[in-house]
Tab-separated table of C-alpha atoms and ligand atoms in Angstrom:
chain	number	residue	atom	x	y	z
A	1455	MET	CA	-8.277	-11.272	26.715
A	1456	PRO	CA	-5.327	-10.509	24.400
A	1457	ALA	CA	-5.934	-7.823	21.819
A	1458	ILE	CA	-5.521	-7.827	18.082
A	1459	VAL	CA	-4.269	-4.298	17.511
A	1460	VAL	CA	-4.582	-2.637	14.121
A	1461	ILE	CA	-2.244	0.343	13.886
A	1462	THR	CA	-2.859	3.033	11.311
A	1463	ARG	CA	-2.394	6.650	10.519
A	1464	LEU	CA	-5.241	8.511	8.918
A	1465	ASP	CA	-5.839	11.822	7.402
A	1466	THR	CA	-8.574	12.690	4.991
A	1467	ARG	CA	-6.874	10.833	2.121
A	1468	ASP	CA	-9.194	8.137	0.781
A	1469	ASP	CA	-6.410	5.658	0.109
A	1470	LEU	CA	-5.197	5.804	3.728
A	1471	ILE	CA	-8.729	5.243	4.956
A	1472	GLU	CA	-9.113	2.303	2.569
A	1473	GLU	CA	-5.801	0.805	3.744
A	1474	ALA	CA	-6.938	1.198	7.340
A	1475	GLU	CA	-10.251	-0.484	6.573
A	1476	ALA	CA	-8.472	-3.377	4.840
A	1477	ALA	CA	-6.290	-3.890	7.931
A	1478	LEU	CA	-9.373	-3.669	10.169
A	1479	THR	CA	-11.231	-6.198	8.014
A	1480	LEU	CA	-8.301	-8.576	8.420
A	1481	GLY	CA	-8.157	-7.936	12.170
A	1482	ARG	CA	-11.869	-8.672	12.487
A	1483	ASN	CA	-11.548	-11.922	10.503
A	1484	VAL	CA	-8.652	-13.066	12.706
A	1485	ALA	CA	-10.620	-12.156	15.827
A	1486	ALA	CA	-13.570	-14.220	14.600
A	1487	ALA	CA	-11.265	-17.252	14.646
A	1488	THR	CA	-9.396	-16.544	17.906
A	1489	GLY	CA	-12.051	-14.838	20.018
A	1490	ASP	CA	-9.626	-11.999	20.783
A	1491	GLU	CA	-10.769	-8.410	21.012
A	1492	VAL	CA	-9.908	-5.988	18.175
A	1493	ARG	CA	-8.503	-2.596	19.156
A	1494	TRP	CA	-7.793	0.081	16.591
A	1495	LEU	CA	-4.820	2.261	17.451
A	1496	VAL	CA	-4.767	5.502	15.479
A	1497	LEU	CA	-1.537	7.504	15.494
A	1498	GLY	CA	-1.624	11.252	15.007
A	1499	THR	CA	-4.452	13.270	13.544
A	1500	ALA	CA	-7.696	11.679	12.351
A	1501	PRO	CA	-10.674	12.796	10.292
A	1502	ASP	CA	-14.089	13.536	11.802
A	1503	SER	CA	-15.329	10.285	10.259
A	1504	LEU	CA	-13.175	8.200	12.647
A	1505	GLY	CA	-16.179	6.947	14.634
A	1506	GLU	CA	-18.119	6.093	11.457
A	1507	ILE	CA	-15.187	4.107	10.062
A	1508	ALA	CA	-14.824	2.224	13.355
A	1509	LYS	CA	-18.525	1.424	13.359
A	1510	ARG	CA	-18.662	0.069	9.831
A	1511	GLN	CA	-15.602	-2.043	10.623
A	1512	GLY	CA	-17.202	-3.396	13.789
A	1513	VAL	CA	-14.556	-1.944	16.098
A	1514	ALA	CA	-15.779	-1.090	19.574
A	1515	SER	CA	-12.470	0.215	20.987
A	1516	VAL	CA	-10.412	2.939	19.377
A	1517	ASP	CA	-7.191	4.070	21.052
A	1518	ARG	CA	-5.425	7.217	20.015
A	1519	ILE	CA	-1.874	8.370	20.619
A	1520	ARG	CA	-1.483	12.092	20.133
A	1521	HIS	CA	1.965	13.467	20.820
A	1522	GLU	CA	3.940	16.041	18.897
A	1523	LYS	CA	6.689	13.498	18.098
A	1524	VAL	CA	4.245	10.778	17.057
A	1525	ASP	CA	2.218	13.230	14.969
A	1526	SER	CA	5.465	14.149	13.185
A	1527	CYS	CA	6.220	10.460	12.440
A	1528	LEU	CA	9.584	10.521	14.237
A	1529	PRO	CA	10.507	6.817	14.140
A	1530	ASP	CA	12.345	6.480	17.486
A	1531	ALA	CA	9.397	8.161	19.207
A	1532	VAL	CA	6.845	5.985	17.409
A	1533	VAL	CA	8.748	2.785	18.342
A	1534	GLU	CA	8.899	3.894	21.982
A	1535	ALA	CA	5.200	4.855	22.007
A	1536	LEU	CA	4.154	1.503	20.551
A	1537	ALA	CA	6.416	-0.421	22.921
A	1538	GLN	CA	4.844	1.406	25.879
A	1539	TYR	CA	1.344	0.782	24.495
A	1540	CYS	CA	1.964	-2.948	24.036
A	1541	THR	CA	3.629	-3.551	27.379
A	1542	ALA	CA	0.632	-2.006	29.140
A	1543	ARG	CA	-1.815	-4.589	27.725
A	1544	PRO	CA	-1.677	-8.167	26.432
A	1545	VAL	CA	-1.335	-8.126	22.644
A	1546	SER	CA	-1.493	-11.204	20.426
A	1547	ILE	CA	-0.904	-9.554	17.070
A	1548	LEU	CA	-0.164	-6.064	15.760
A	1549	ILE	CA	-1.299	-5.386	12.204
A	1550	PHE	CA	0.234	-2.453	10.305
A	1551	SER	CA	-0.564	-1.332	6.771
A	1552	GLN	CA	2.743	-1.667	4.958
A	1553	ASN	CA	4.123	1.726	4.021
A	1554	PHE	CA	7.250	3.790	4.460
A	1555	GLU	CA	6.675	4.321	8.172
A	1556	SER	CA	5.793	0.742	9.068
A	1557	ARG	CA	8.829	-0.547	7.156
A	1558	LEU	CA	10.947	1.505	9.555
A	1559	VAL	CA	8.989	0.891	12.690
A	1560	ALA	CA	7.475	-2.633	12.608
A	1561	PRO	CA	10.710	-4.679	12.844
A	1562	ARG	CA	11.977	-2.471	15.661
A	1563	VAL	CA	8.738	-2.834	17.615
A	1564	ALA	CA	9.021	-6.614	17.183
A	1565	ALA	CA	12.552	-6.508	18.580
A	1566	ARG	CA	11.439	-4.371	21.535
A	1567	LEU	CA	8.607	-6.800	22.361
A	1568	ASP	CA	10.702	-9.908	21.698
A	1569	GLY	CA	8.075	-10.873	19.128
A	1570	SER	CA	8.097	-12.004	15.503
A	1571	VAL	CA	7.693	-9.845	12.415
A	1572	VAL	CA	6.410	-10.684	8.935
A	1573	MET	CA	6.512	-7.987	6.280
A	1574	ASN	CA	4.748	-8.137	2.866
A	1575	ALA	CA	1.849	-10.018	4.443
A	1576	VAL	CA	-1.257	-10.698	2.369
A	1577	ASP	CA	-3.304	-12.761	4.825
A	1578	VAL	CA	-3.361	-13.981	8.412
A	1579	GLY	CA	-5.137	-17.046	9.771
A	1580	ALA	CA	-5.351	-18.465	13.266
A	1581	CYS	CA	-3.747	-21.880	13.730
A	1582	ASP	CA	-4.685	-24.672	16.117
A	1583	GLY	CA	-3.077	-24.379	19.525
A	1584	GLY	CA	-2.638	-20.604	19.232
A	1585	GLY	CA	-0.307	-18.603	17.033
A	1586	PHE	CA	-0.933	-17.518	13.480
A	1587	ASP	CA	-0.288	-18.569	9.916
A	1588	VAL	CA	0.870	-15.422	8.148
A	1589	THR	CA	0.932	-15.586	4.340
A	1590	ALA	CA	3.383	-13.193	2.743
A	1591	ALA	CA	4.556	-12.309	-0.758
A	1592	ALA	CA	8.153	-13.374	-1.383
A	1593	TYR	CA	10.762	-13.242	-4.159
A	1594	GLY	CA	9.472	-9.930	-5.437
A	1595	GLY	CA	5.829	-11.020	-5.317
A	1596	ASP	CA	6.291	-14.218	-7.375
A	1597	THR	CA	5.719	-16.590	-4.502
A	1598	ARG	CA	3.567	-16.929	-1.428
A	1599	VAL	CA	5.184	-18.109	1.814
A	1600	VAL	CA	3.289	-19.144	4.919
A	1601	TYR	CA	5.051	-18.404	8.207
A	1602	ARG	CA	3.732	-20.181	11.259
A	1603	VAL	CA	4.330	-17.860	14.186
A	1604	ALA	CA	4.142	-19.312	17.674
A	1605	ALA	CA	1.725	-18.164	20.350
A	1606	GLY	CA	2.938	-16.499	23.517
A	1607	ARG	CA	4.783	-13.565	21.995
A	1608	PRO	CA	3.348	-10.670	20.006
A	1609	SER	CA	3.320	-11.209	16.245
A	1610	ILE	CA	3.899	-8.108	14.180
A	1611	VAL	CA	2.533	-8.127	10.639
A	1612	ALA	CA	2.738	-5.504	7.871
A	1613	LEU	CA	-0.051	-5.880	5.330
A	1614	LEU	CA	0.608	-5.154	1.635
A	1615	ALA	CA	-1.756	-2.707	-0.081
A	1616	ASN	CA	-4.596	-4.264	-2.136
A	1617	SER	CA	-4.168	-7.698	-0.557
A	1618	VAL	CA	-7.357	-7.726	1.528
A	1619	SER	CA	-10.741	-6.546	0.227
A	1620	VAL	CA	-12.555	-4.209	2.545
A	1621	GLN	CA	-15.716	-5.711	4.039
A	1622	GLU	CA	-18.104	-3.769	6.217
A	1623	VAL	CA	-20.391	-4.936	8.978
A	1624	ASP	CA	-23.903	-3.755	9.697
A	1625	PRO	CA	-23.155	-0.620	11.782
A	1626	SER	CA	-26.478	-0.870	13.605
A	1627	ALA	CA	-25.201	-4.079	15.242
A	1628	VAL	CA	-22.096	-2.324	16.635
A	1629	PRO	CA	-22.121	-0.252	19.817
A	1630	GLN	CA	-20.867	3.330	19.609
A	1631	PRO	CA	-17.057	2.968	19.639
A	1632	VAL	CA	-15.257	4.067	22.778
A	1633	VAL	CA	-12.340	6.344	21.908
A	1634	THR	CA	-9.531	6.397	24.471
A	1635	GLU	CA	-6.610	8.809	24.449
A	1636	VAL	CA	-3.495	6.853	25.468
A	1637	ALA	CA	-0.747	8.828	27.191
A	1638	VAL	CA	2.872	7.993	26.379
A	1639	ASP	CA	6.046	9.329	27.913
A	1640	LEU	CA	8.472	10.252	25.155
A	1641	GLY	CA	10.520	12.766	27.131
A	1642	GLU	CA	13.666	10.637	27.019
A	1643	VAL	CA	13.504	9.823	23.320
A	1644	THR	CA	16.124	11.417	21.124
A	1645	GLU	CA	15.829	10.772	17.408
A	1646	ARG	CA	18.999	9.200	16.041
A	1647	VAL	CA	18.262	10.130	12.446
A	1648	ARG	CA	17.900	13.762	11.459
A	1649	VAL	CA	16.066	14.589	8.214
A	1650	VAL	CA	18.202	17.178	6.488
A	1651	GLU	CA	15.955	17.667	3.479
A	1652	ALA	CA	12.747	15.944	2.457
A	1653	ALA	CA	11.773	15.290	-1.148
A	1654	GLN	CA	8.923	17.554	-2.164
A	1655	ALA	CA	6.051	15.307	-3.182
A	1656	GLY	CA	3.712	17.933	-4.538
A	1657	GLY	CA	1.122	17.534	-7.283
A	1658	PRO	CA	-1.210	14.669	-8.132
A	1659	ARG	CA	-0.243	11.165	-7.097
A	1660	LEU	CA	-0.086	8.167	-9.410
A	1661	GLU	CA	-1.870	6.131	-6.728
A	1662	ASP	CA	-4.948	8.363	-7.079
A	1663	ALA	CA	-5.048	8.547	-10.890
A	1664	GLU	CA	-8.179	7.279	-12.632
A	1665	ILE	CA	-6.269	6.669	-15.857
A	1666	VAL	CA	-2.633	5.548	-16.039
A	1667	VAL	CA	-0.690	5.125	-19.268
A	1668	SER	CA	2.566	3.275	-18.624
A	1669	GLY	CA	5.540	2.544	-20.807
A	1670	GLY	CA	8.082	-0.249	-20.619
A	1671	ARG	CA	11.257	-1.406	-22.276
A	1672	GLY	CA	9.325	-2.120	-25.466
A	1673	LEU	CA	9.371	1.639	-26.158
A	1674	GLY	CA	12.939	1.100	-27.355
A	1675	VAL	CA	14.405	4.546	-26.785
A	1676	GLN	CA	13.895	7.255	-24.174
A	1677	GLU	CA	12.387	9.734	-26.648
A	1678	ASN	CA	9.407	7.427	-27.164
A	1679	TYR	CA	8.372	7.853	-23.528
A	1680	MET	CA	7.091	11.254	-24.645
A	1681	LEU	CA	4.243	9.392	-26.415
A	1682	VAL	CA	3.233	7.826	-23.093
A	1683	GLU	CA	3.151	11.275	-21.492
A	1684	GLN	CA	1.227	12.753	-24.404
A	1685	LEU	CA	-1.419	10.028	-24.352
A	1686	ALA	CA	-1.738	10.223	-20.557
A	1687	LYS	CA	-2.255	13.972	-20.832
A	1688	ALA	CA	-4.726	13.661	-23.703
A	1689	LEU	CA	-6.794	11.180	-21.652
A	1690	GLY	CA	-6.632	13.303	-18.500
A	1691	GLY	CA	-4.530	10.665	-16.730
A	1692	MET	CA	-0.983	10.218	-15.495
A	1693	ALA	CA	2.112	8.592	-16.955
A	1694	GLY	CA	3.666	5.528	-15.342
A	1695	ALA	CA	6.636	3.335	-16.178
A	1696	SER	CA	8.139	-0.057	-15.542
A	1697	ARG	CA	11.224	-0.243	-13.414
A	1698	PRO	CA	13.861	-0.635	-16.154
A	1699	LEU	CA	12.905	2.817	-17.461
A	1700	VAL	CA	13.448	4.275	-14.024
A	1701	ASP	CA	16.693	2.343	-13.506
A	1702	SER	CA	17.959	3.685	-16.852
A	1703	GLY	CA	17.253	7.226	-15.706
A	1704	TRP	CA	14.605	7.824	-18.420
A	1705	VAL	CA	11.811	8.453	-15.970
A	1706	ASP	CA	11.595	9.884	-12.455
A	1707	PRO	CA	11.138	7.181	-9.728
A	1708	ALA	CA	7.814	8.795	-8.708
A	1709	HIS	CA	6.358	7.277	-11.920
A	1710	GLN	CA	7.437	3.685	-11.297
A	1711	VAL	CA	4.549	1.264	-11.007
A	1712	GLY	CA	5.028	-1.984	-9.127
A	1713	LEU	CA	6.255	-3.731	-6.062
A	1714	THR	CA	9.069	-1.280	-5.445
A	1715	GLY	CA	7.164	1.631	-6.956
A	1716	ARG	CA	3.594	2.901	-6.765
A	1717	ILE	CA	0.551	0.718	-6.241
A	1718	THR	CA	-2.115	2.087	-8.567
A	1719	ARG	CA	-5.788	1.209	-8.865
A	1720	PRO	CA	-7.088	3.210	-11.825
A	1721	ARG	CA	-10.196	2.632	-13.894
A	1722	LEU	CA	-7.970	2.233	-16.959
A	1723	TYR	CA	-4.365	1.024	-17.063
A	1724	LEU	CA	-2.738	1.074	-20.475
A	1725	ALA	CA	0.554	-0.844	-20.590
A	1726	ALA	CA	2.711	-0.143	-23.646
A	1727	GLY	CA	5.711	-2.403	-24.236
A	1728	ILE	CA	5.517	-3.948	-20.767
A	1729	SER	CA	5.991	-7.712	-20.398
A	1730	GLY	CA	3.774	-8.161	-17.319
A	1731	ALA	CA	6.359	-9.328	-14.756
A	1732	THR	CA	4.817	-10.130	-11.359
A	1733	GLN	CA	6.653	-7.253	-9.730
A	1734	HIS	CA	5.090	-4.832	-12.193
A	1735	MET	CA	1.612	-6.352	-11.957
A	1736	VAL	CA	1.595	-5.865	-8.174
A	1737	GLY	CA	1.303	-2.168	-8.961
A	1738	CYS	CA	-1.548	-2.335	-11.484
A	1739	SER	CA	-3.514	-5.556	-11.075
A	1740	ALA	CA	-6.191	-3.714	-9.069
A	1741	ALA	CA	-7.001	-1.658	-12.198
A	1742	LYS	CA	-10.559	-2.084	-13.418
A	1743	THR	CA	-9.516	-2.471	-17.043
A	1744	ILE	CA	-6.040	-3.240	-18.346
A	1745	VAL	CA	-5.197	-2.643	-21.988
A	1746	ALA	CA	-1.871	-4.011	-23.227
A	1747	ILE	CA	0.140	-3.312	-26.344
A	1748	ASN	CA	2.917	-5.784	-27.034
A	1749	THR	CA	4.581	-7.291	-30.090
A	1750	ASP	CA	4.758	-10.705	-28.431
A	1751	PRO	CA	1.364	-12.445	-28.426
A	1752	GLN	CA	2.638	-14.738	-25.654
A	1753	ALA	CA	3.587	-11.829	-23.345
A	1754	ALA	CA	2.380	-12.429	-19.782
A	1755	ILE	CA	0.627	-9.048	-19.693
A	1756	PHE	CA	-2.055	-10.398	-22.046
A	1757	ARG	CA	-3.126	-12.835	-19.321
A	1758	HIS	CA	-4.111	-9.843	-17.177
A	1759	ALA	CA	-5.442	-7.554	-19.908
A	1760	ARG	CA	-9.075	-7.194	-20.860
A	1761	TYR	CA	-8.067	-5.773	-24.241
A	1762	GLY	CA	-4.837	-6.624	-26.032
A	1763	ILE	CA	-3.205	-5.155	-29.112
A	1764	VAL	CA	-0.462	-7.244	-30.686
A	1765	GLY	CA	1.710	-4.671	-32.390
A	1766	ASP	CA	4.435	-2.083	-32.123
A	1767	CYS	CA	3.613	0.125	-29.150
A	1768	VAL	CA	5.320	3.152	-30.676
A	1769	GLU	CA	3.074	3.030	-33.734
A	1770	VAL	CA	-0.043	2.308	-31.687
A	1771	LEU	CA	0.721	5.099	-29.211
A	1772	GLN	CA	1.211	7.564	-32.065
A	1773	GLU	CA	-2.186	6.565	-33.460
A	1774	LEU	CA	-3.855	6.810	-30.056
A	1775	VAL	CA	-2.352	10.258	-29.390
A	1776	ARG	CA	-3.548	11.412	-32.797
A	1777	ALA	CA	-7.025	9.926	-32.306
A	1778	ALA	CA	-7.328	11.375	-28.785
A	1779	SER	CA	-6.406	14.863	-29.980
A	1780	GLU	CA	-8.776	14.608	-32.975
A	1781	VAL	CA	-11.681	13.501	-30.821
A	1782	GLY	CA	-10.633	15.979	-28.134
A	1783	VAL	CA	-10.775	13.408	-25.317
A	1784	GLN	CA	-10.233	14.991	-21.883
B	160	FAD	C1	12.692	-7.311	-6.078
B	160	FAD	C2	12.237	-6.788	-7.424
B	160	FAD	C3	11.389	-5.707	-7.445
B	160	FAD	C4	10.936	-5.214	-8.680
B	160	FAD	N1	10.083	-4.157	-8.681
B	160	FAD	C5	9.568	-3.746	-9.856
B	160	FAD	C6	8.607	-2.697	-9.911
B	160	FAD	O1	8.236	-2.101	-8.901
B	160	FAD	N2	8.118	-2.341	-11.122
B	160	FAD	C7	8.500	-2.954	-12.286
B	160	FAD	O2	8.011	-2.576	-13.360
B	160	FAD	N3	9.426	-3.923	-12.264
B	160	FAD	C8	9.977	-4.322	-11.085
B	160	FAD	N4	10.916	-5.296	-11.091
B	160	FAD	C9	11.458	-5.749	-12.389
B	160	FAD	C10	10.561	-6.773	-13.079
B	160	FAD	O3	10.911	-8.065	-12.650
B	160	FAD	C11	10.746	-6.719	-14.610
B	160	FAD	O4	12.105	-6.909	-14.926
B	160	FAD	C12	10.264	-5.406	-15.228
B	160	FAD	O5	8.944	-5.120	-14.834
B	160	FAD	C13	10.289	-5.548	-16.747
B	160	FAD	O6	10.000	-4.325	-17.327
B	160	FAD	P1	9.429	-4.260	-18.807
B	160	FAD	O7	8.176	-5.049	-18.896
B	160	FAD	O8	9.399	-2.828	-19.199
B	160	FAD	O9	10.606	-4.915	-19.658
B	160	FAD	P2	10.725	-6.345	-20.323
B	160	FAD	O10	10.443	-7.433	-19.379
B	160	FAD	O11	12.046	-6.349	-21.022
B	160	FAD	O12	9.547	-6.373	-21.391
B	160	FAD	C14	9.498	-5.588	-22.524
B	160	FAD	C15	8.248	-6.018	-23.288
B	160	FAD	O13	8.115	-5.193	-24.433
B	160	FAD	C16	7.734	-5.992	-25.542
B	160	FAD	N5	8.154	-5.266	-26.732
B	160	FAD	C17	9.383	-5.167	-27.289
B	160	FAD	N6	9.364	-4.337	-28.334
B	160	FAD	C18	8.087	-3.875	-28.439
B	160	FAD	C19	7.434	-2.964	-29.307
B	160	FAD	N7	8.097	-2.309	-30.267
B	160	FAD	N8	6.114	-2.742	-29.097
B	160	FAD	C20	5.414	-3.375	-28.144
B	160	FAD	N9	5.995	-4.241	-27.287
B	160	FAD	C21	7.329	-4.484	-27.432
B	160	FAD	C22	8.416	-7.309	-25.343
B	160	FAD	O14	7.720	-8.331	-26.032
B	160	FAD	C23	8.321	-7.455	-23.818
B	160	FAD	O15	7.132	-8.143	-23.455
B	160	FAD	C24	11.379	-5.803	-9.882
B	160	FAD	C25	12.245	-6.898	-9.834
B	160	FAD	C26	12.667	-7.380	-8.618
B	160	FAD	C27	13.589	-8.565	-8.584
């Protein structure tokens, strides 16, 4: 029986576990339609809760590849390891969570296996006569495209964050997962890219923030971004920005929210002077509550916002900063 293989990395970070569970939920749904077996391939280290996660996702077979080079995310080694893994067993589809590593690795694995690859996927369905219909975001997230990929060769799919809701199964109905260590031979692999210096990504991450206050082009001038930072601080949250502010050099790229920036899922997302372009909304539409401030009552952001303020965001931000400091919100 060919396997649907879900490939993830895990550490104790909740968002990685959630991404893995979303990919596993998708794998399980595809398997329900094709009758294939689901195998979960975990690269590198894993938390103690690995077995529990597998159980609540209904996965009976967990494979692990532990190797110094794979643990260190060296891309040539990871491609070789995955190619060896897939040639040793029949694989119908490989599902990655889309992230920095899978962007590098997934297309190369597809080339090695003579398979197909679809990035930016948001859903996968089985189609009659074998093969899969893979739905993907296109044109910066504005459009959905369905690719019909033929049966007979492995399909490689990279799943966008927040596109599949995690569903659990009744763990009592699932046998204790069997965890298998898979040996790979990476002795001959020489990395062709050498990392000279890595950016230091210390401190809290926008992706984990409970409150995000973001500013857009409506702020007018760079100095006004300070109000966004002040309000974020006063509310105990983090400051975000739309892409034009990053492109203009006003704000560090680590603060960009959106398709080509960070995907946030806060309790509160406050968008000041942001129009609500699809590419921006990709990064904040999972927020529980969106509040928008915009001078244009027709701005697209108001279609997504629970609360909207039609007005000058600079004035409103000043008021909010003042009110937050008076009330002592933290
Ligand atoms: C492939 C691709 C990837 C992209 N990735 C991203 C991404 O990751 N993140 C991202 O943000 N964008 C991204 N973009 C760009 C995106 O399409 C938009 O151009 C961008 O989000 C617009 O930013 P903005 O809302 O700040 O500016 P604008 O679209 O110019 O909107 C400014 C808004 O401010 C309002 N306004 C003006 N003055 C005031 C005022 N005084 N007070 C209140 N409101 C005011 C206006 O009515 C308007 O709605 C991407 C585009 C492409 C093609």
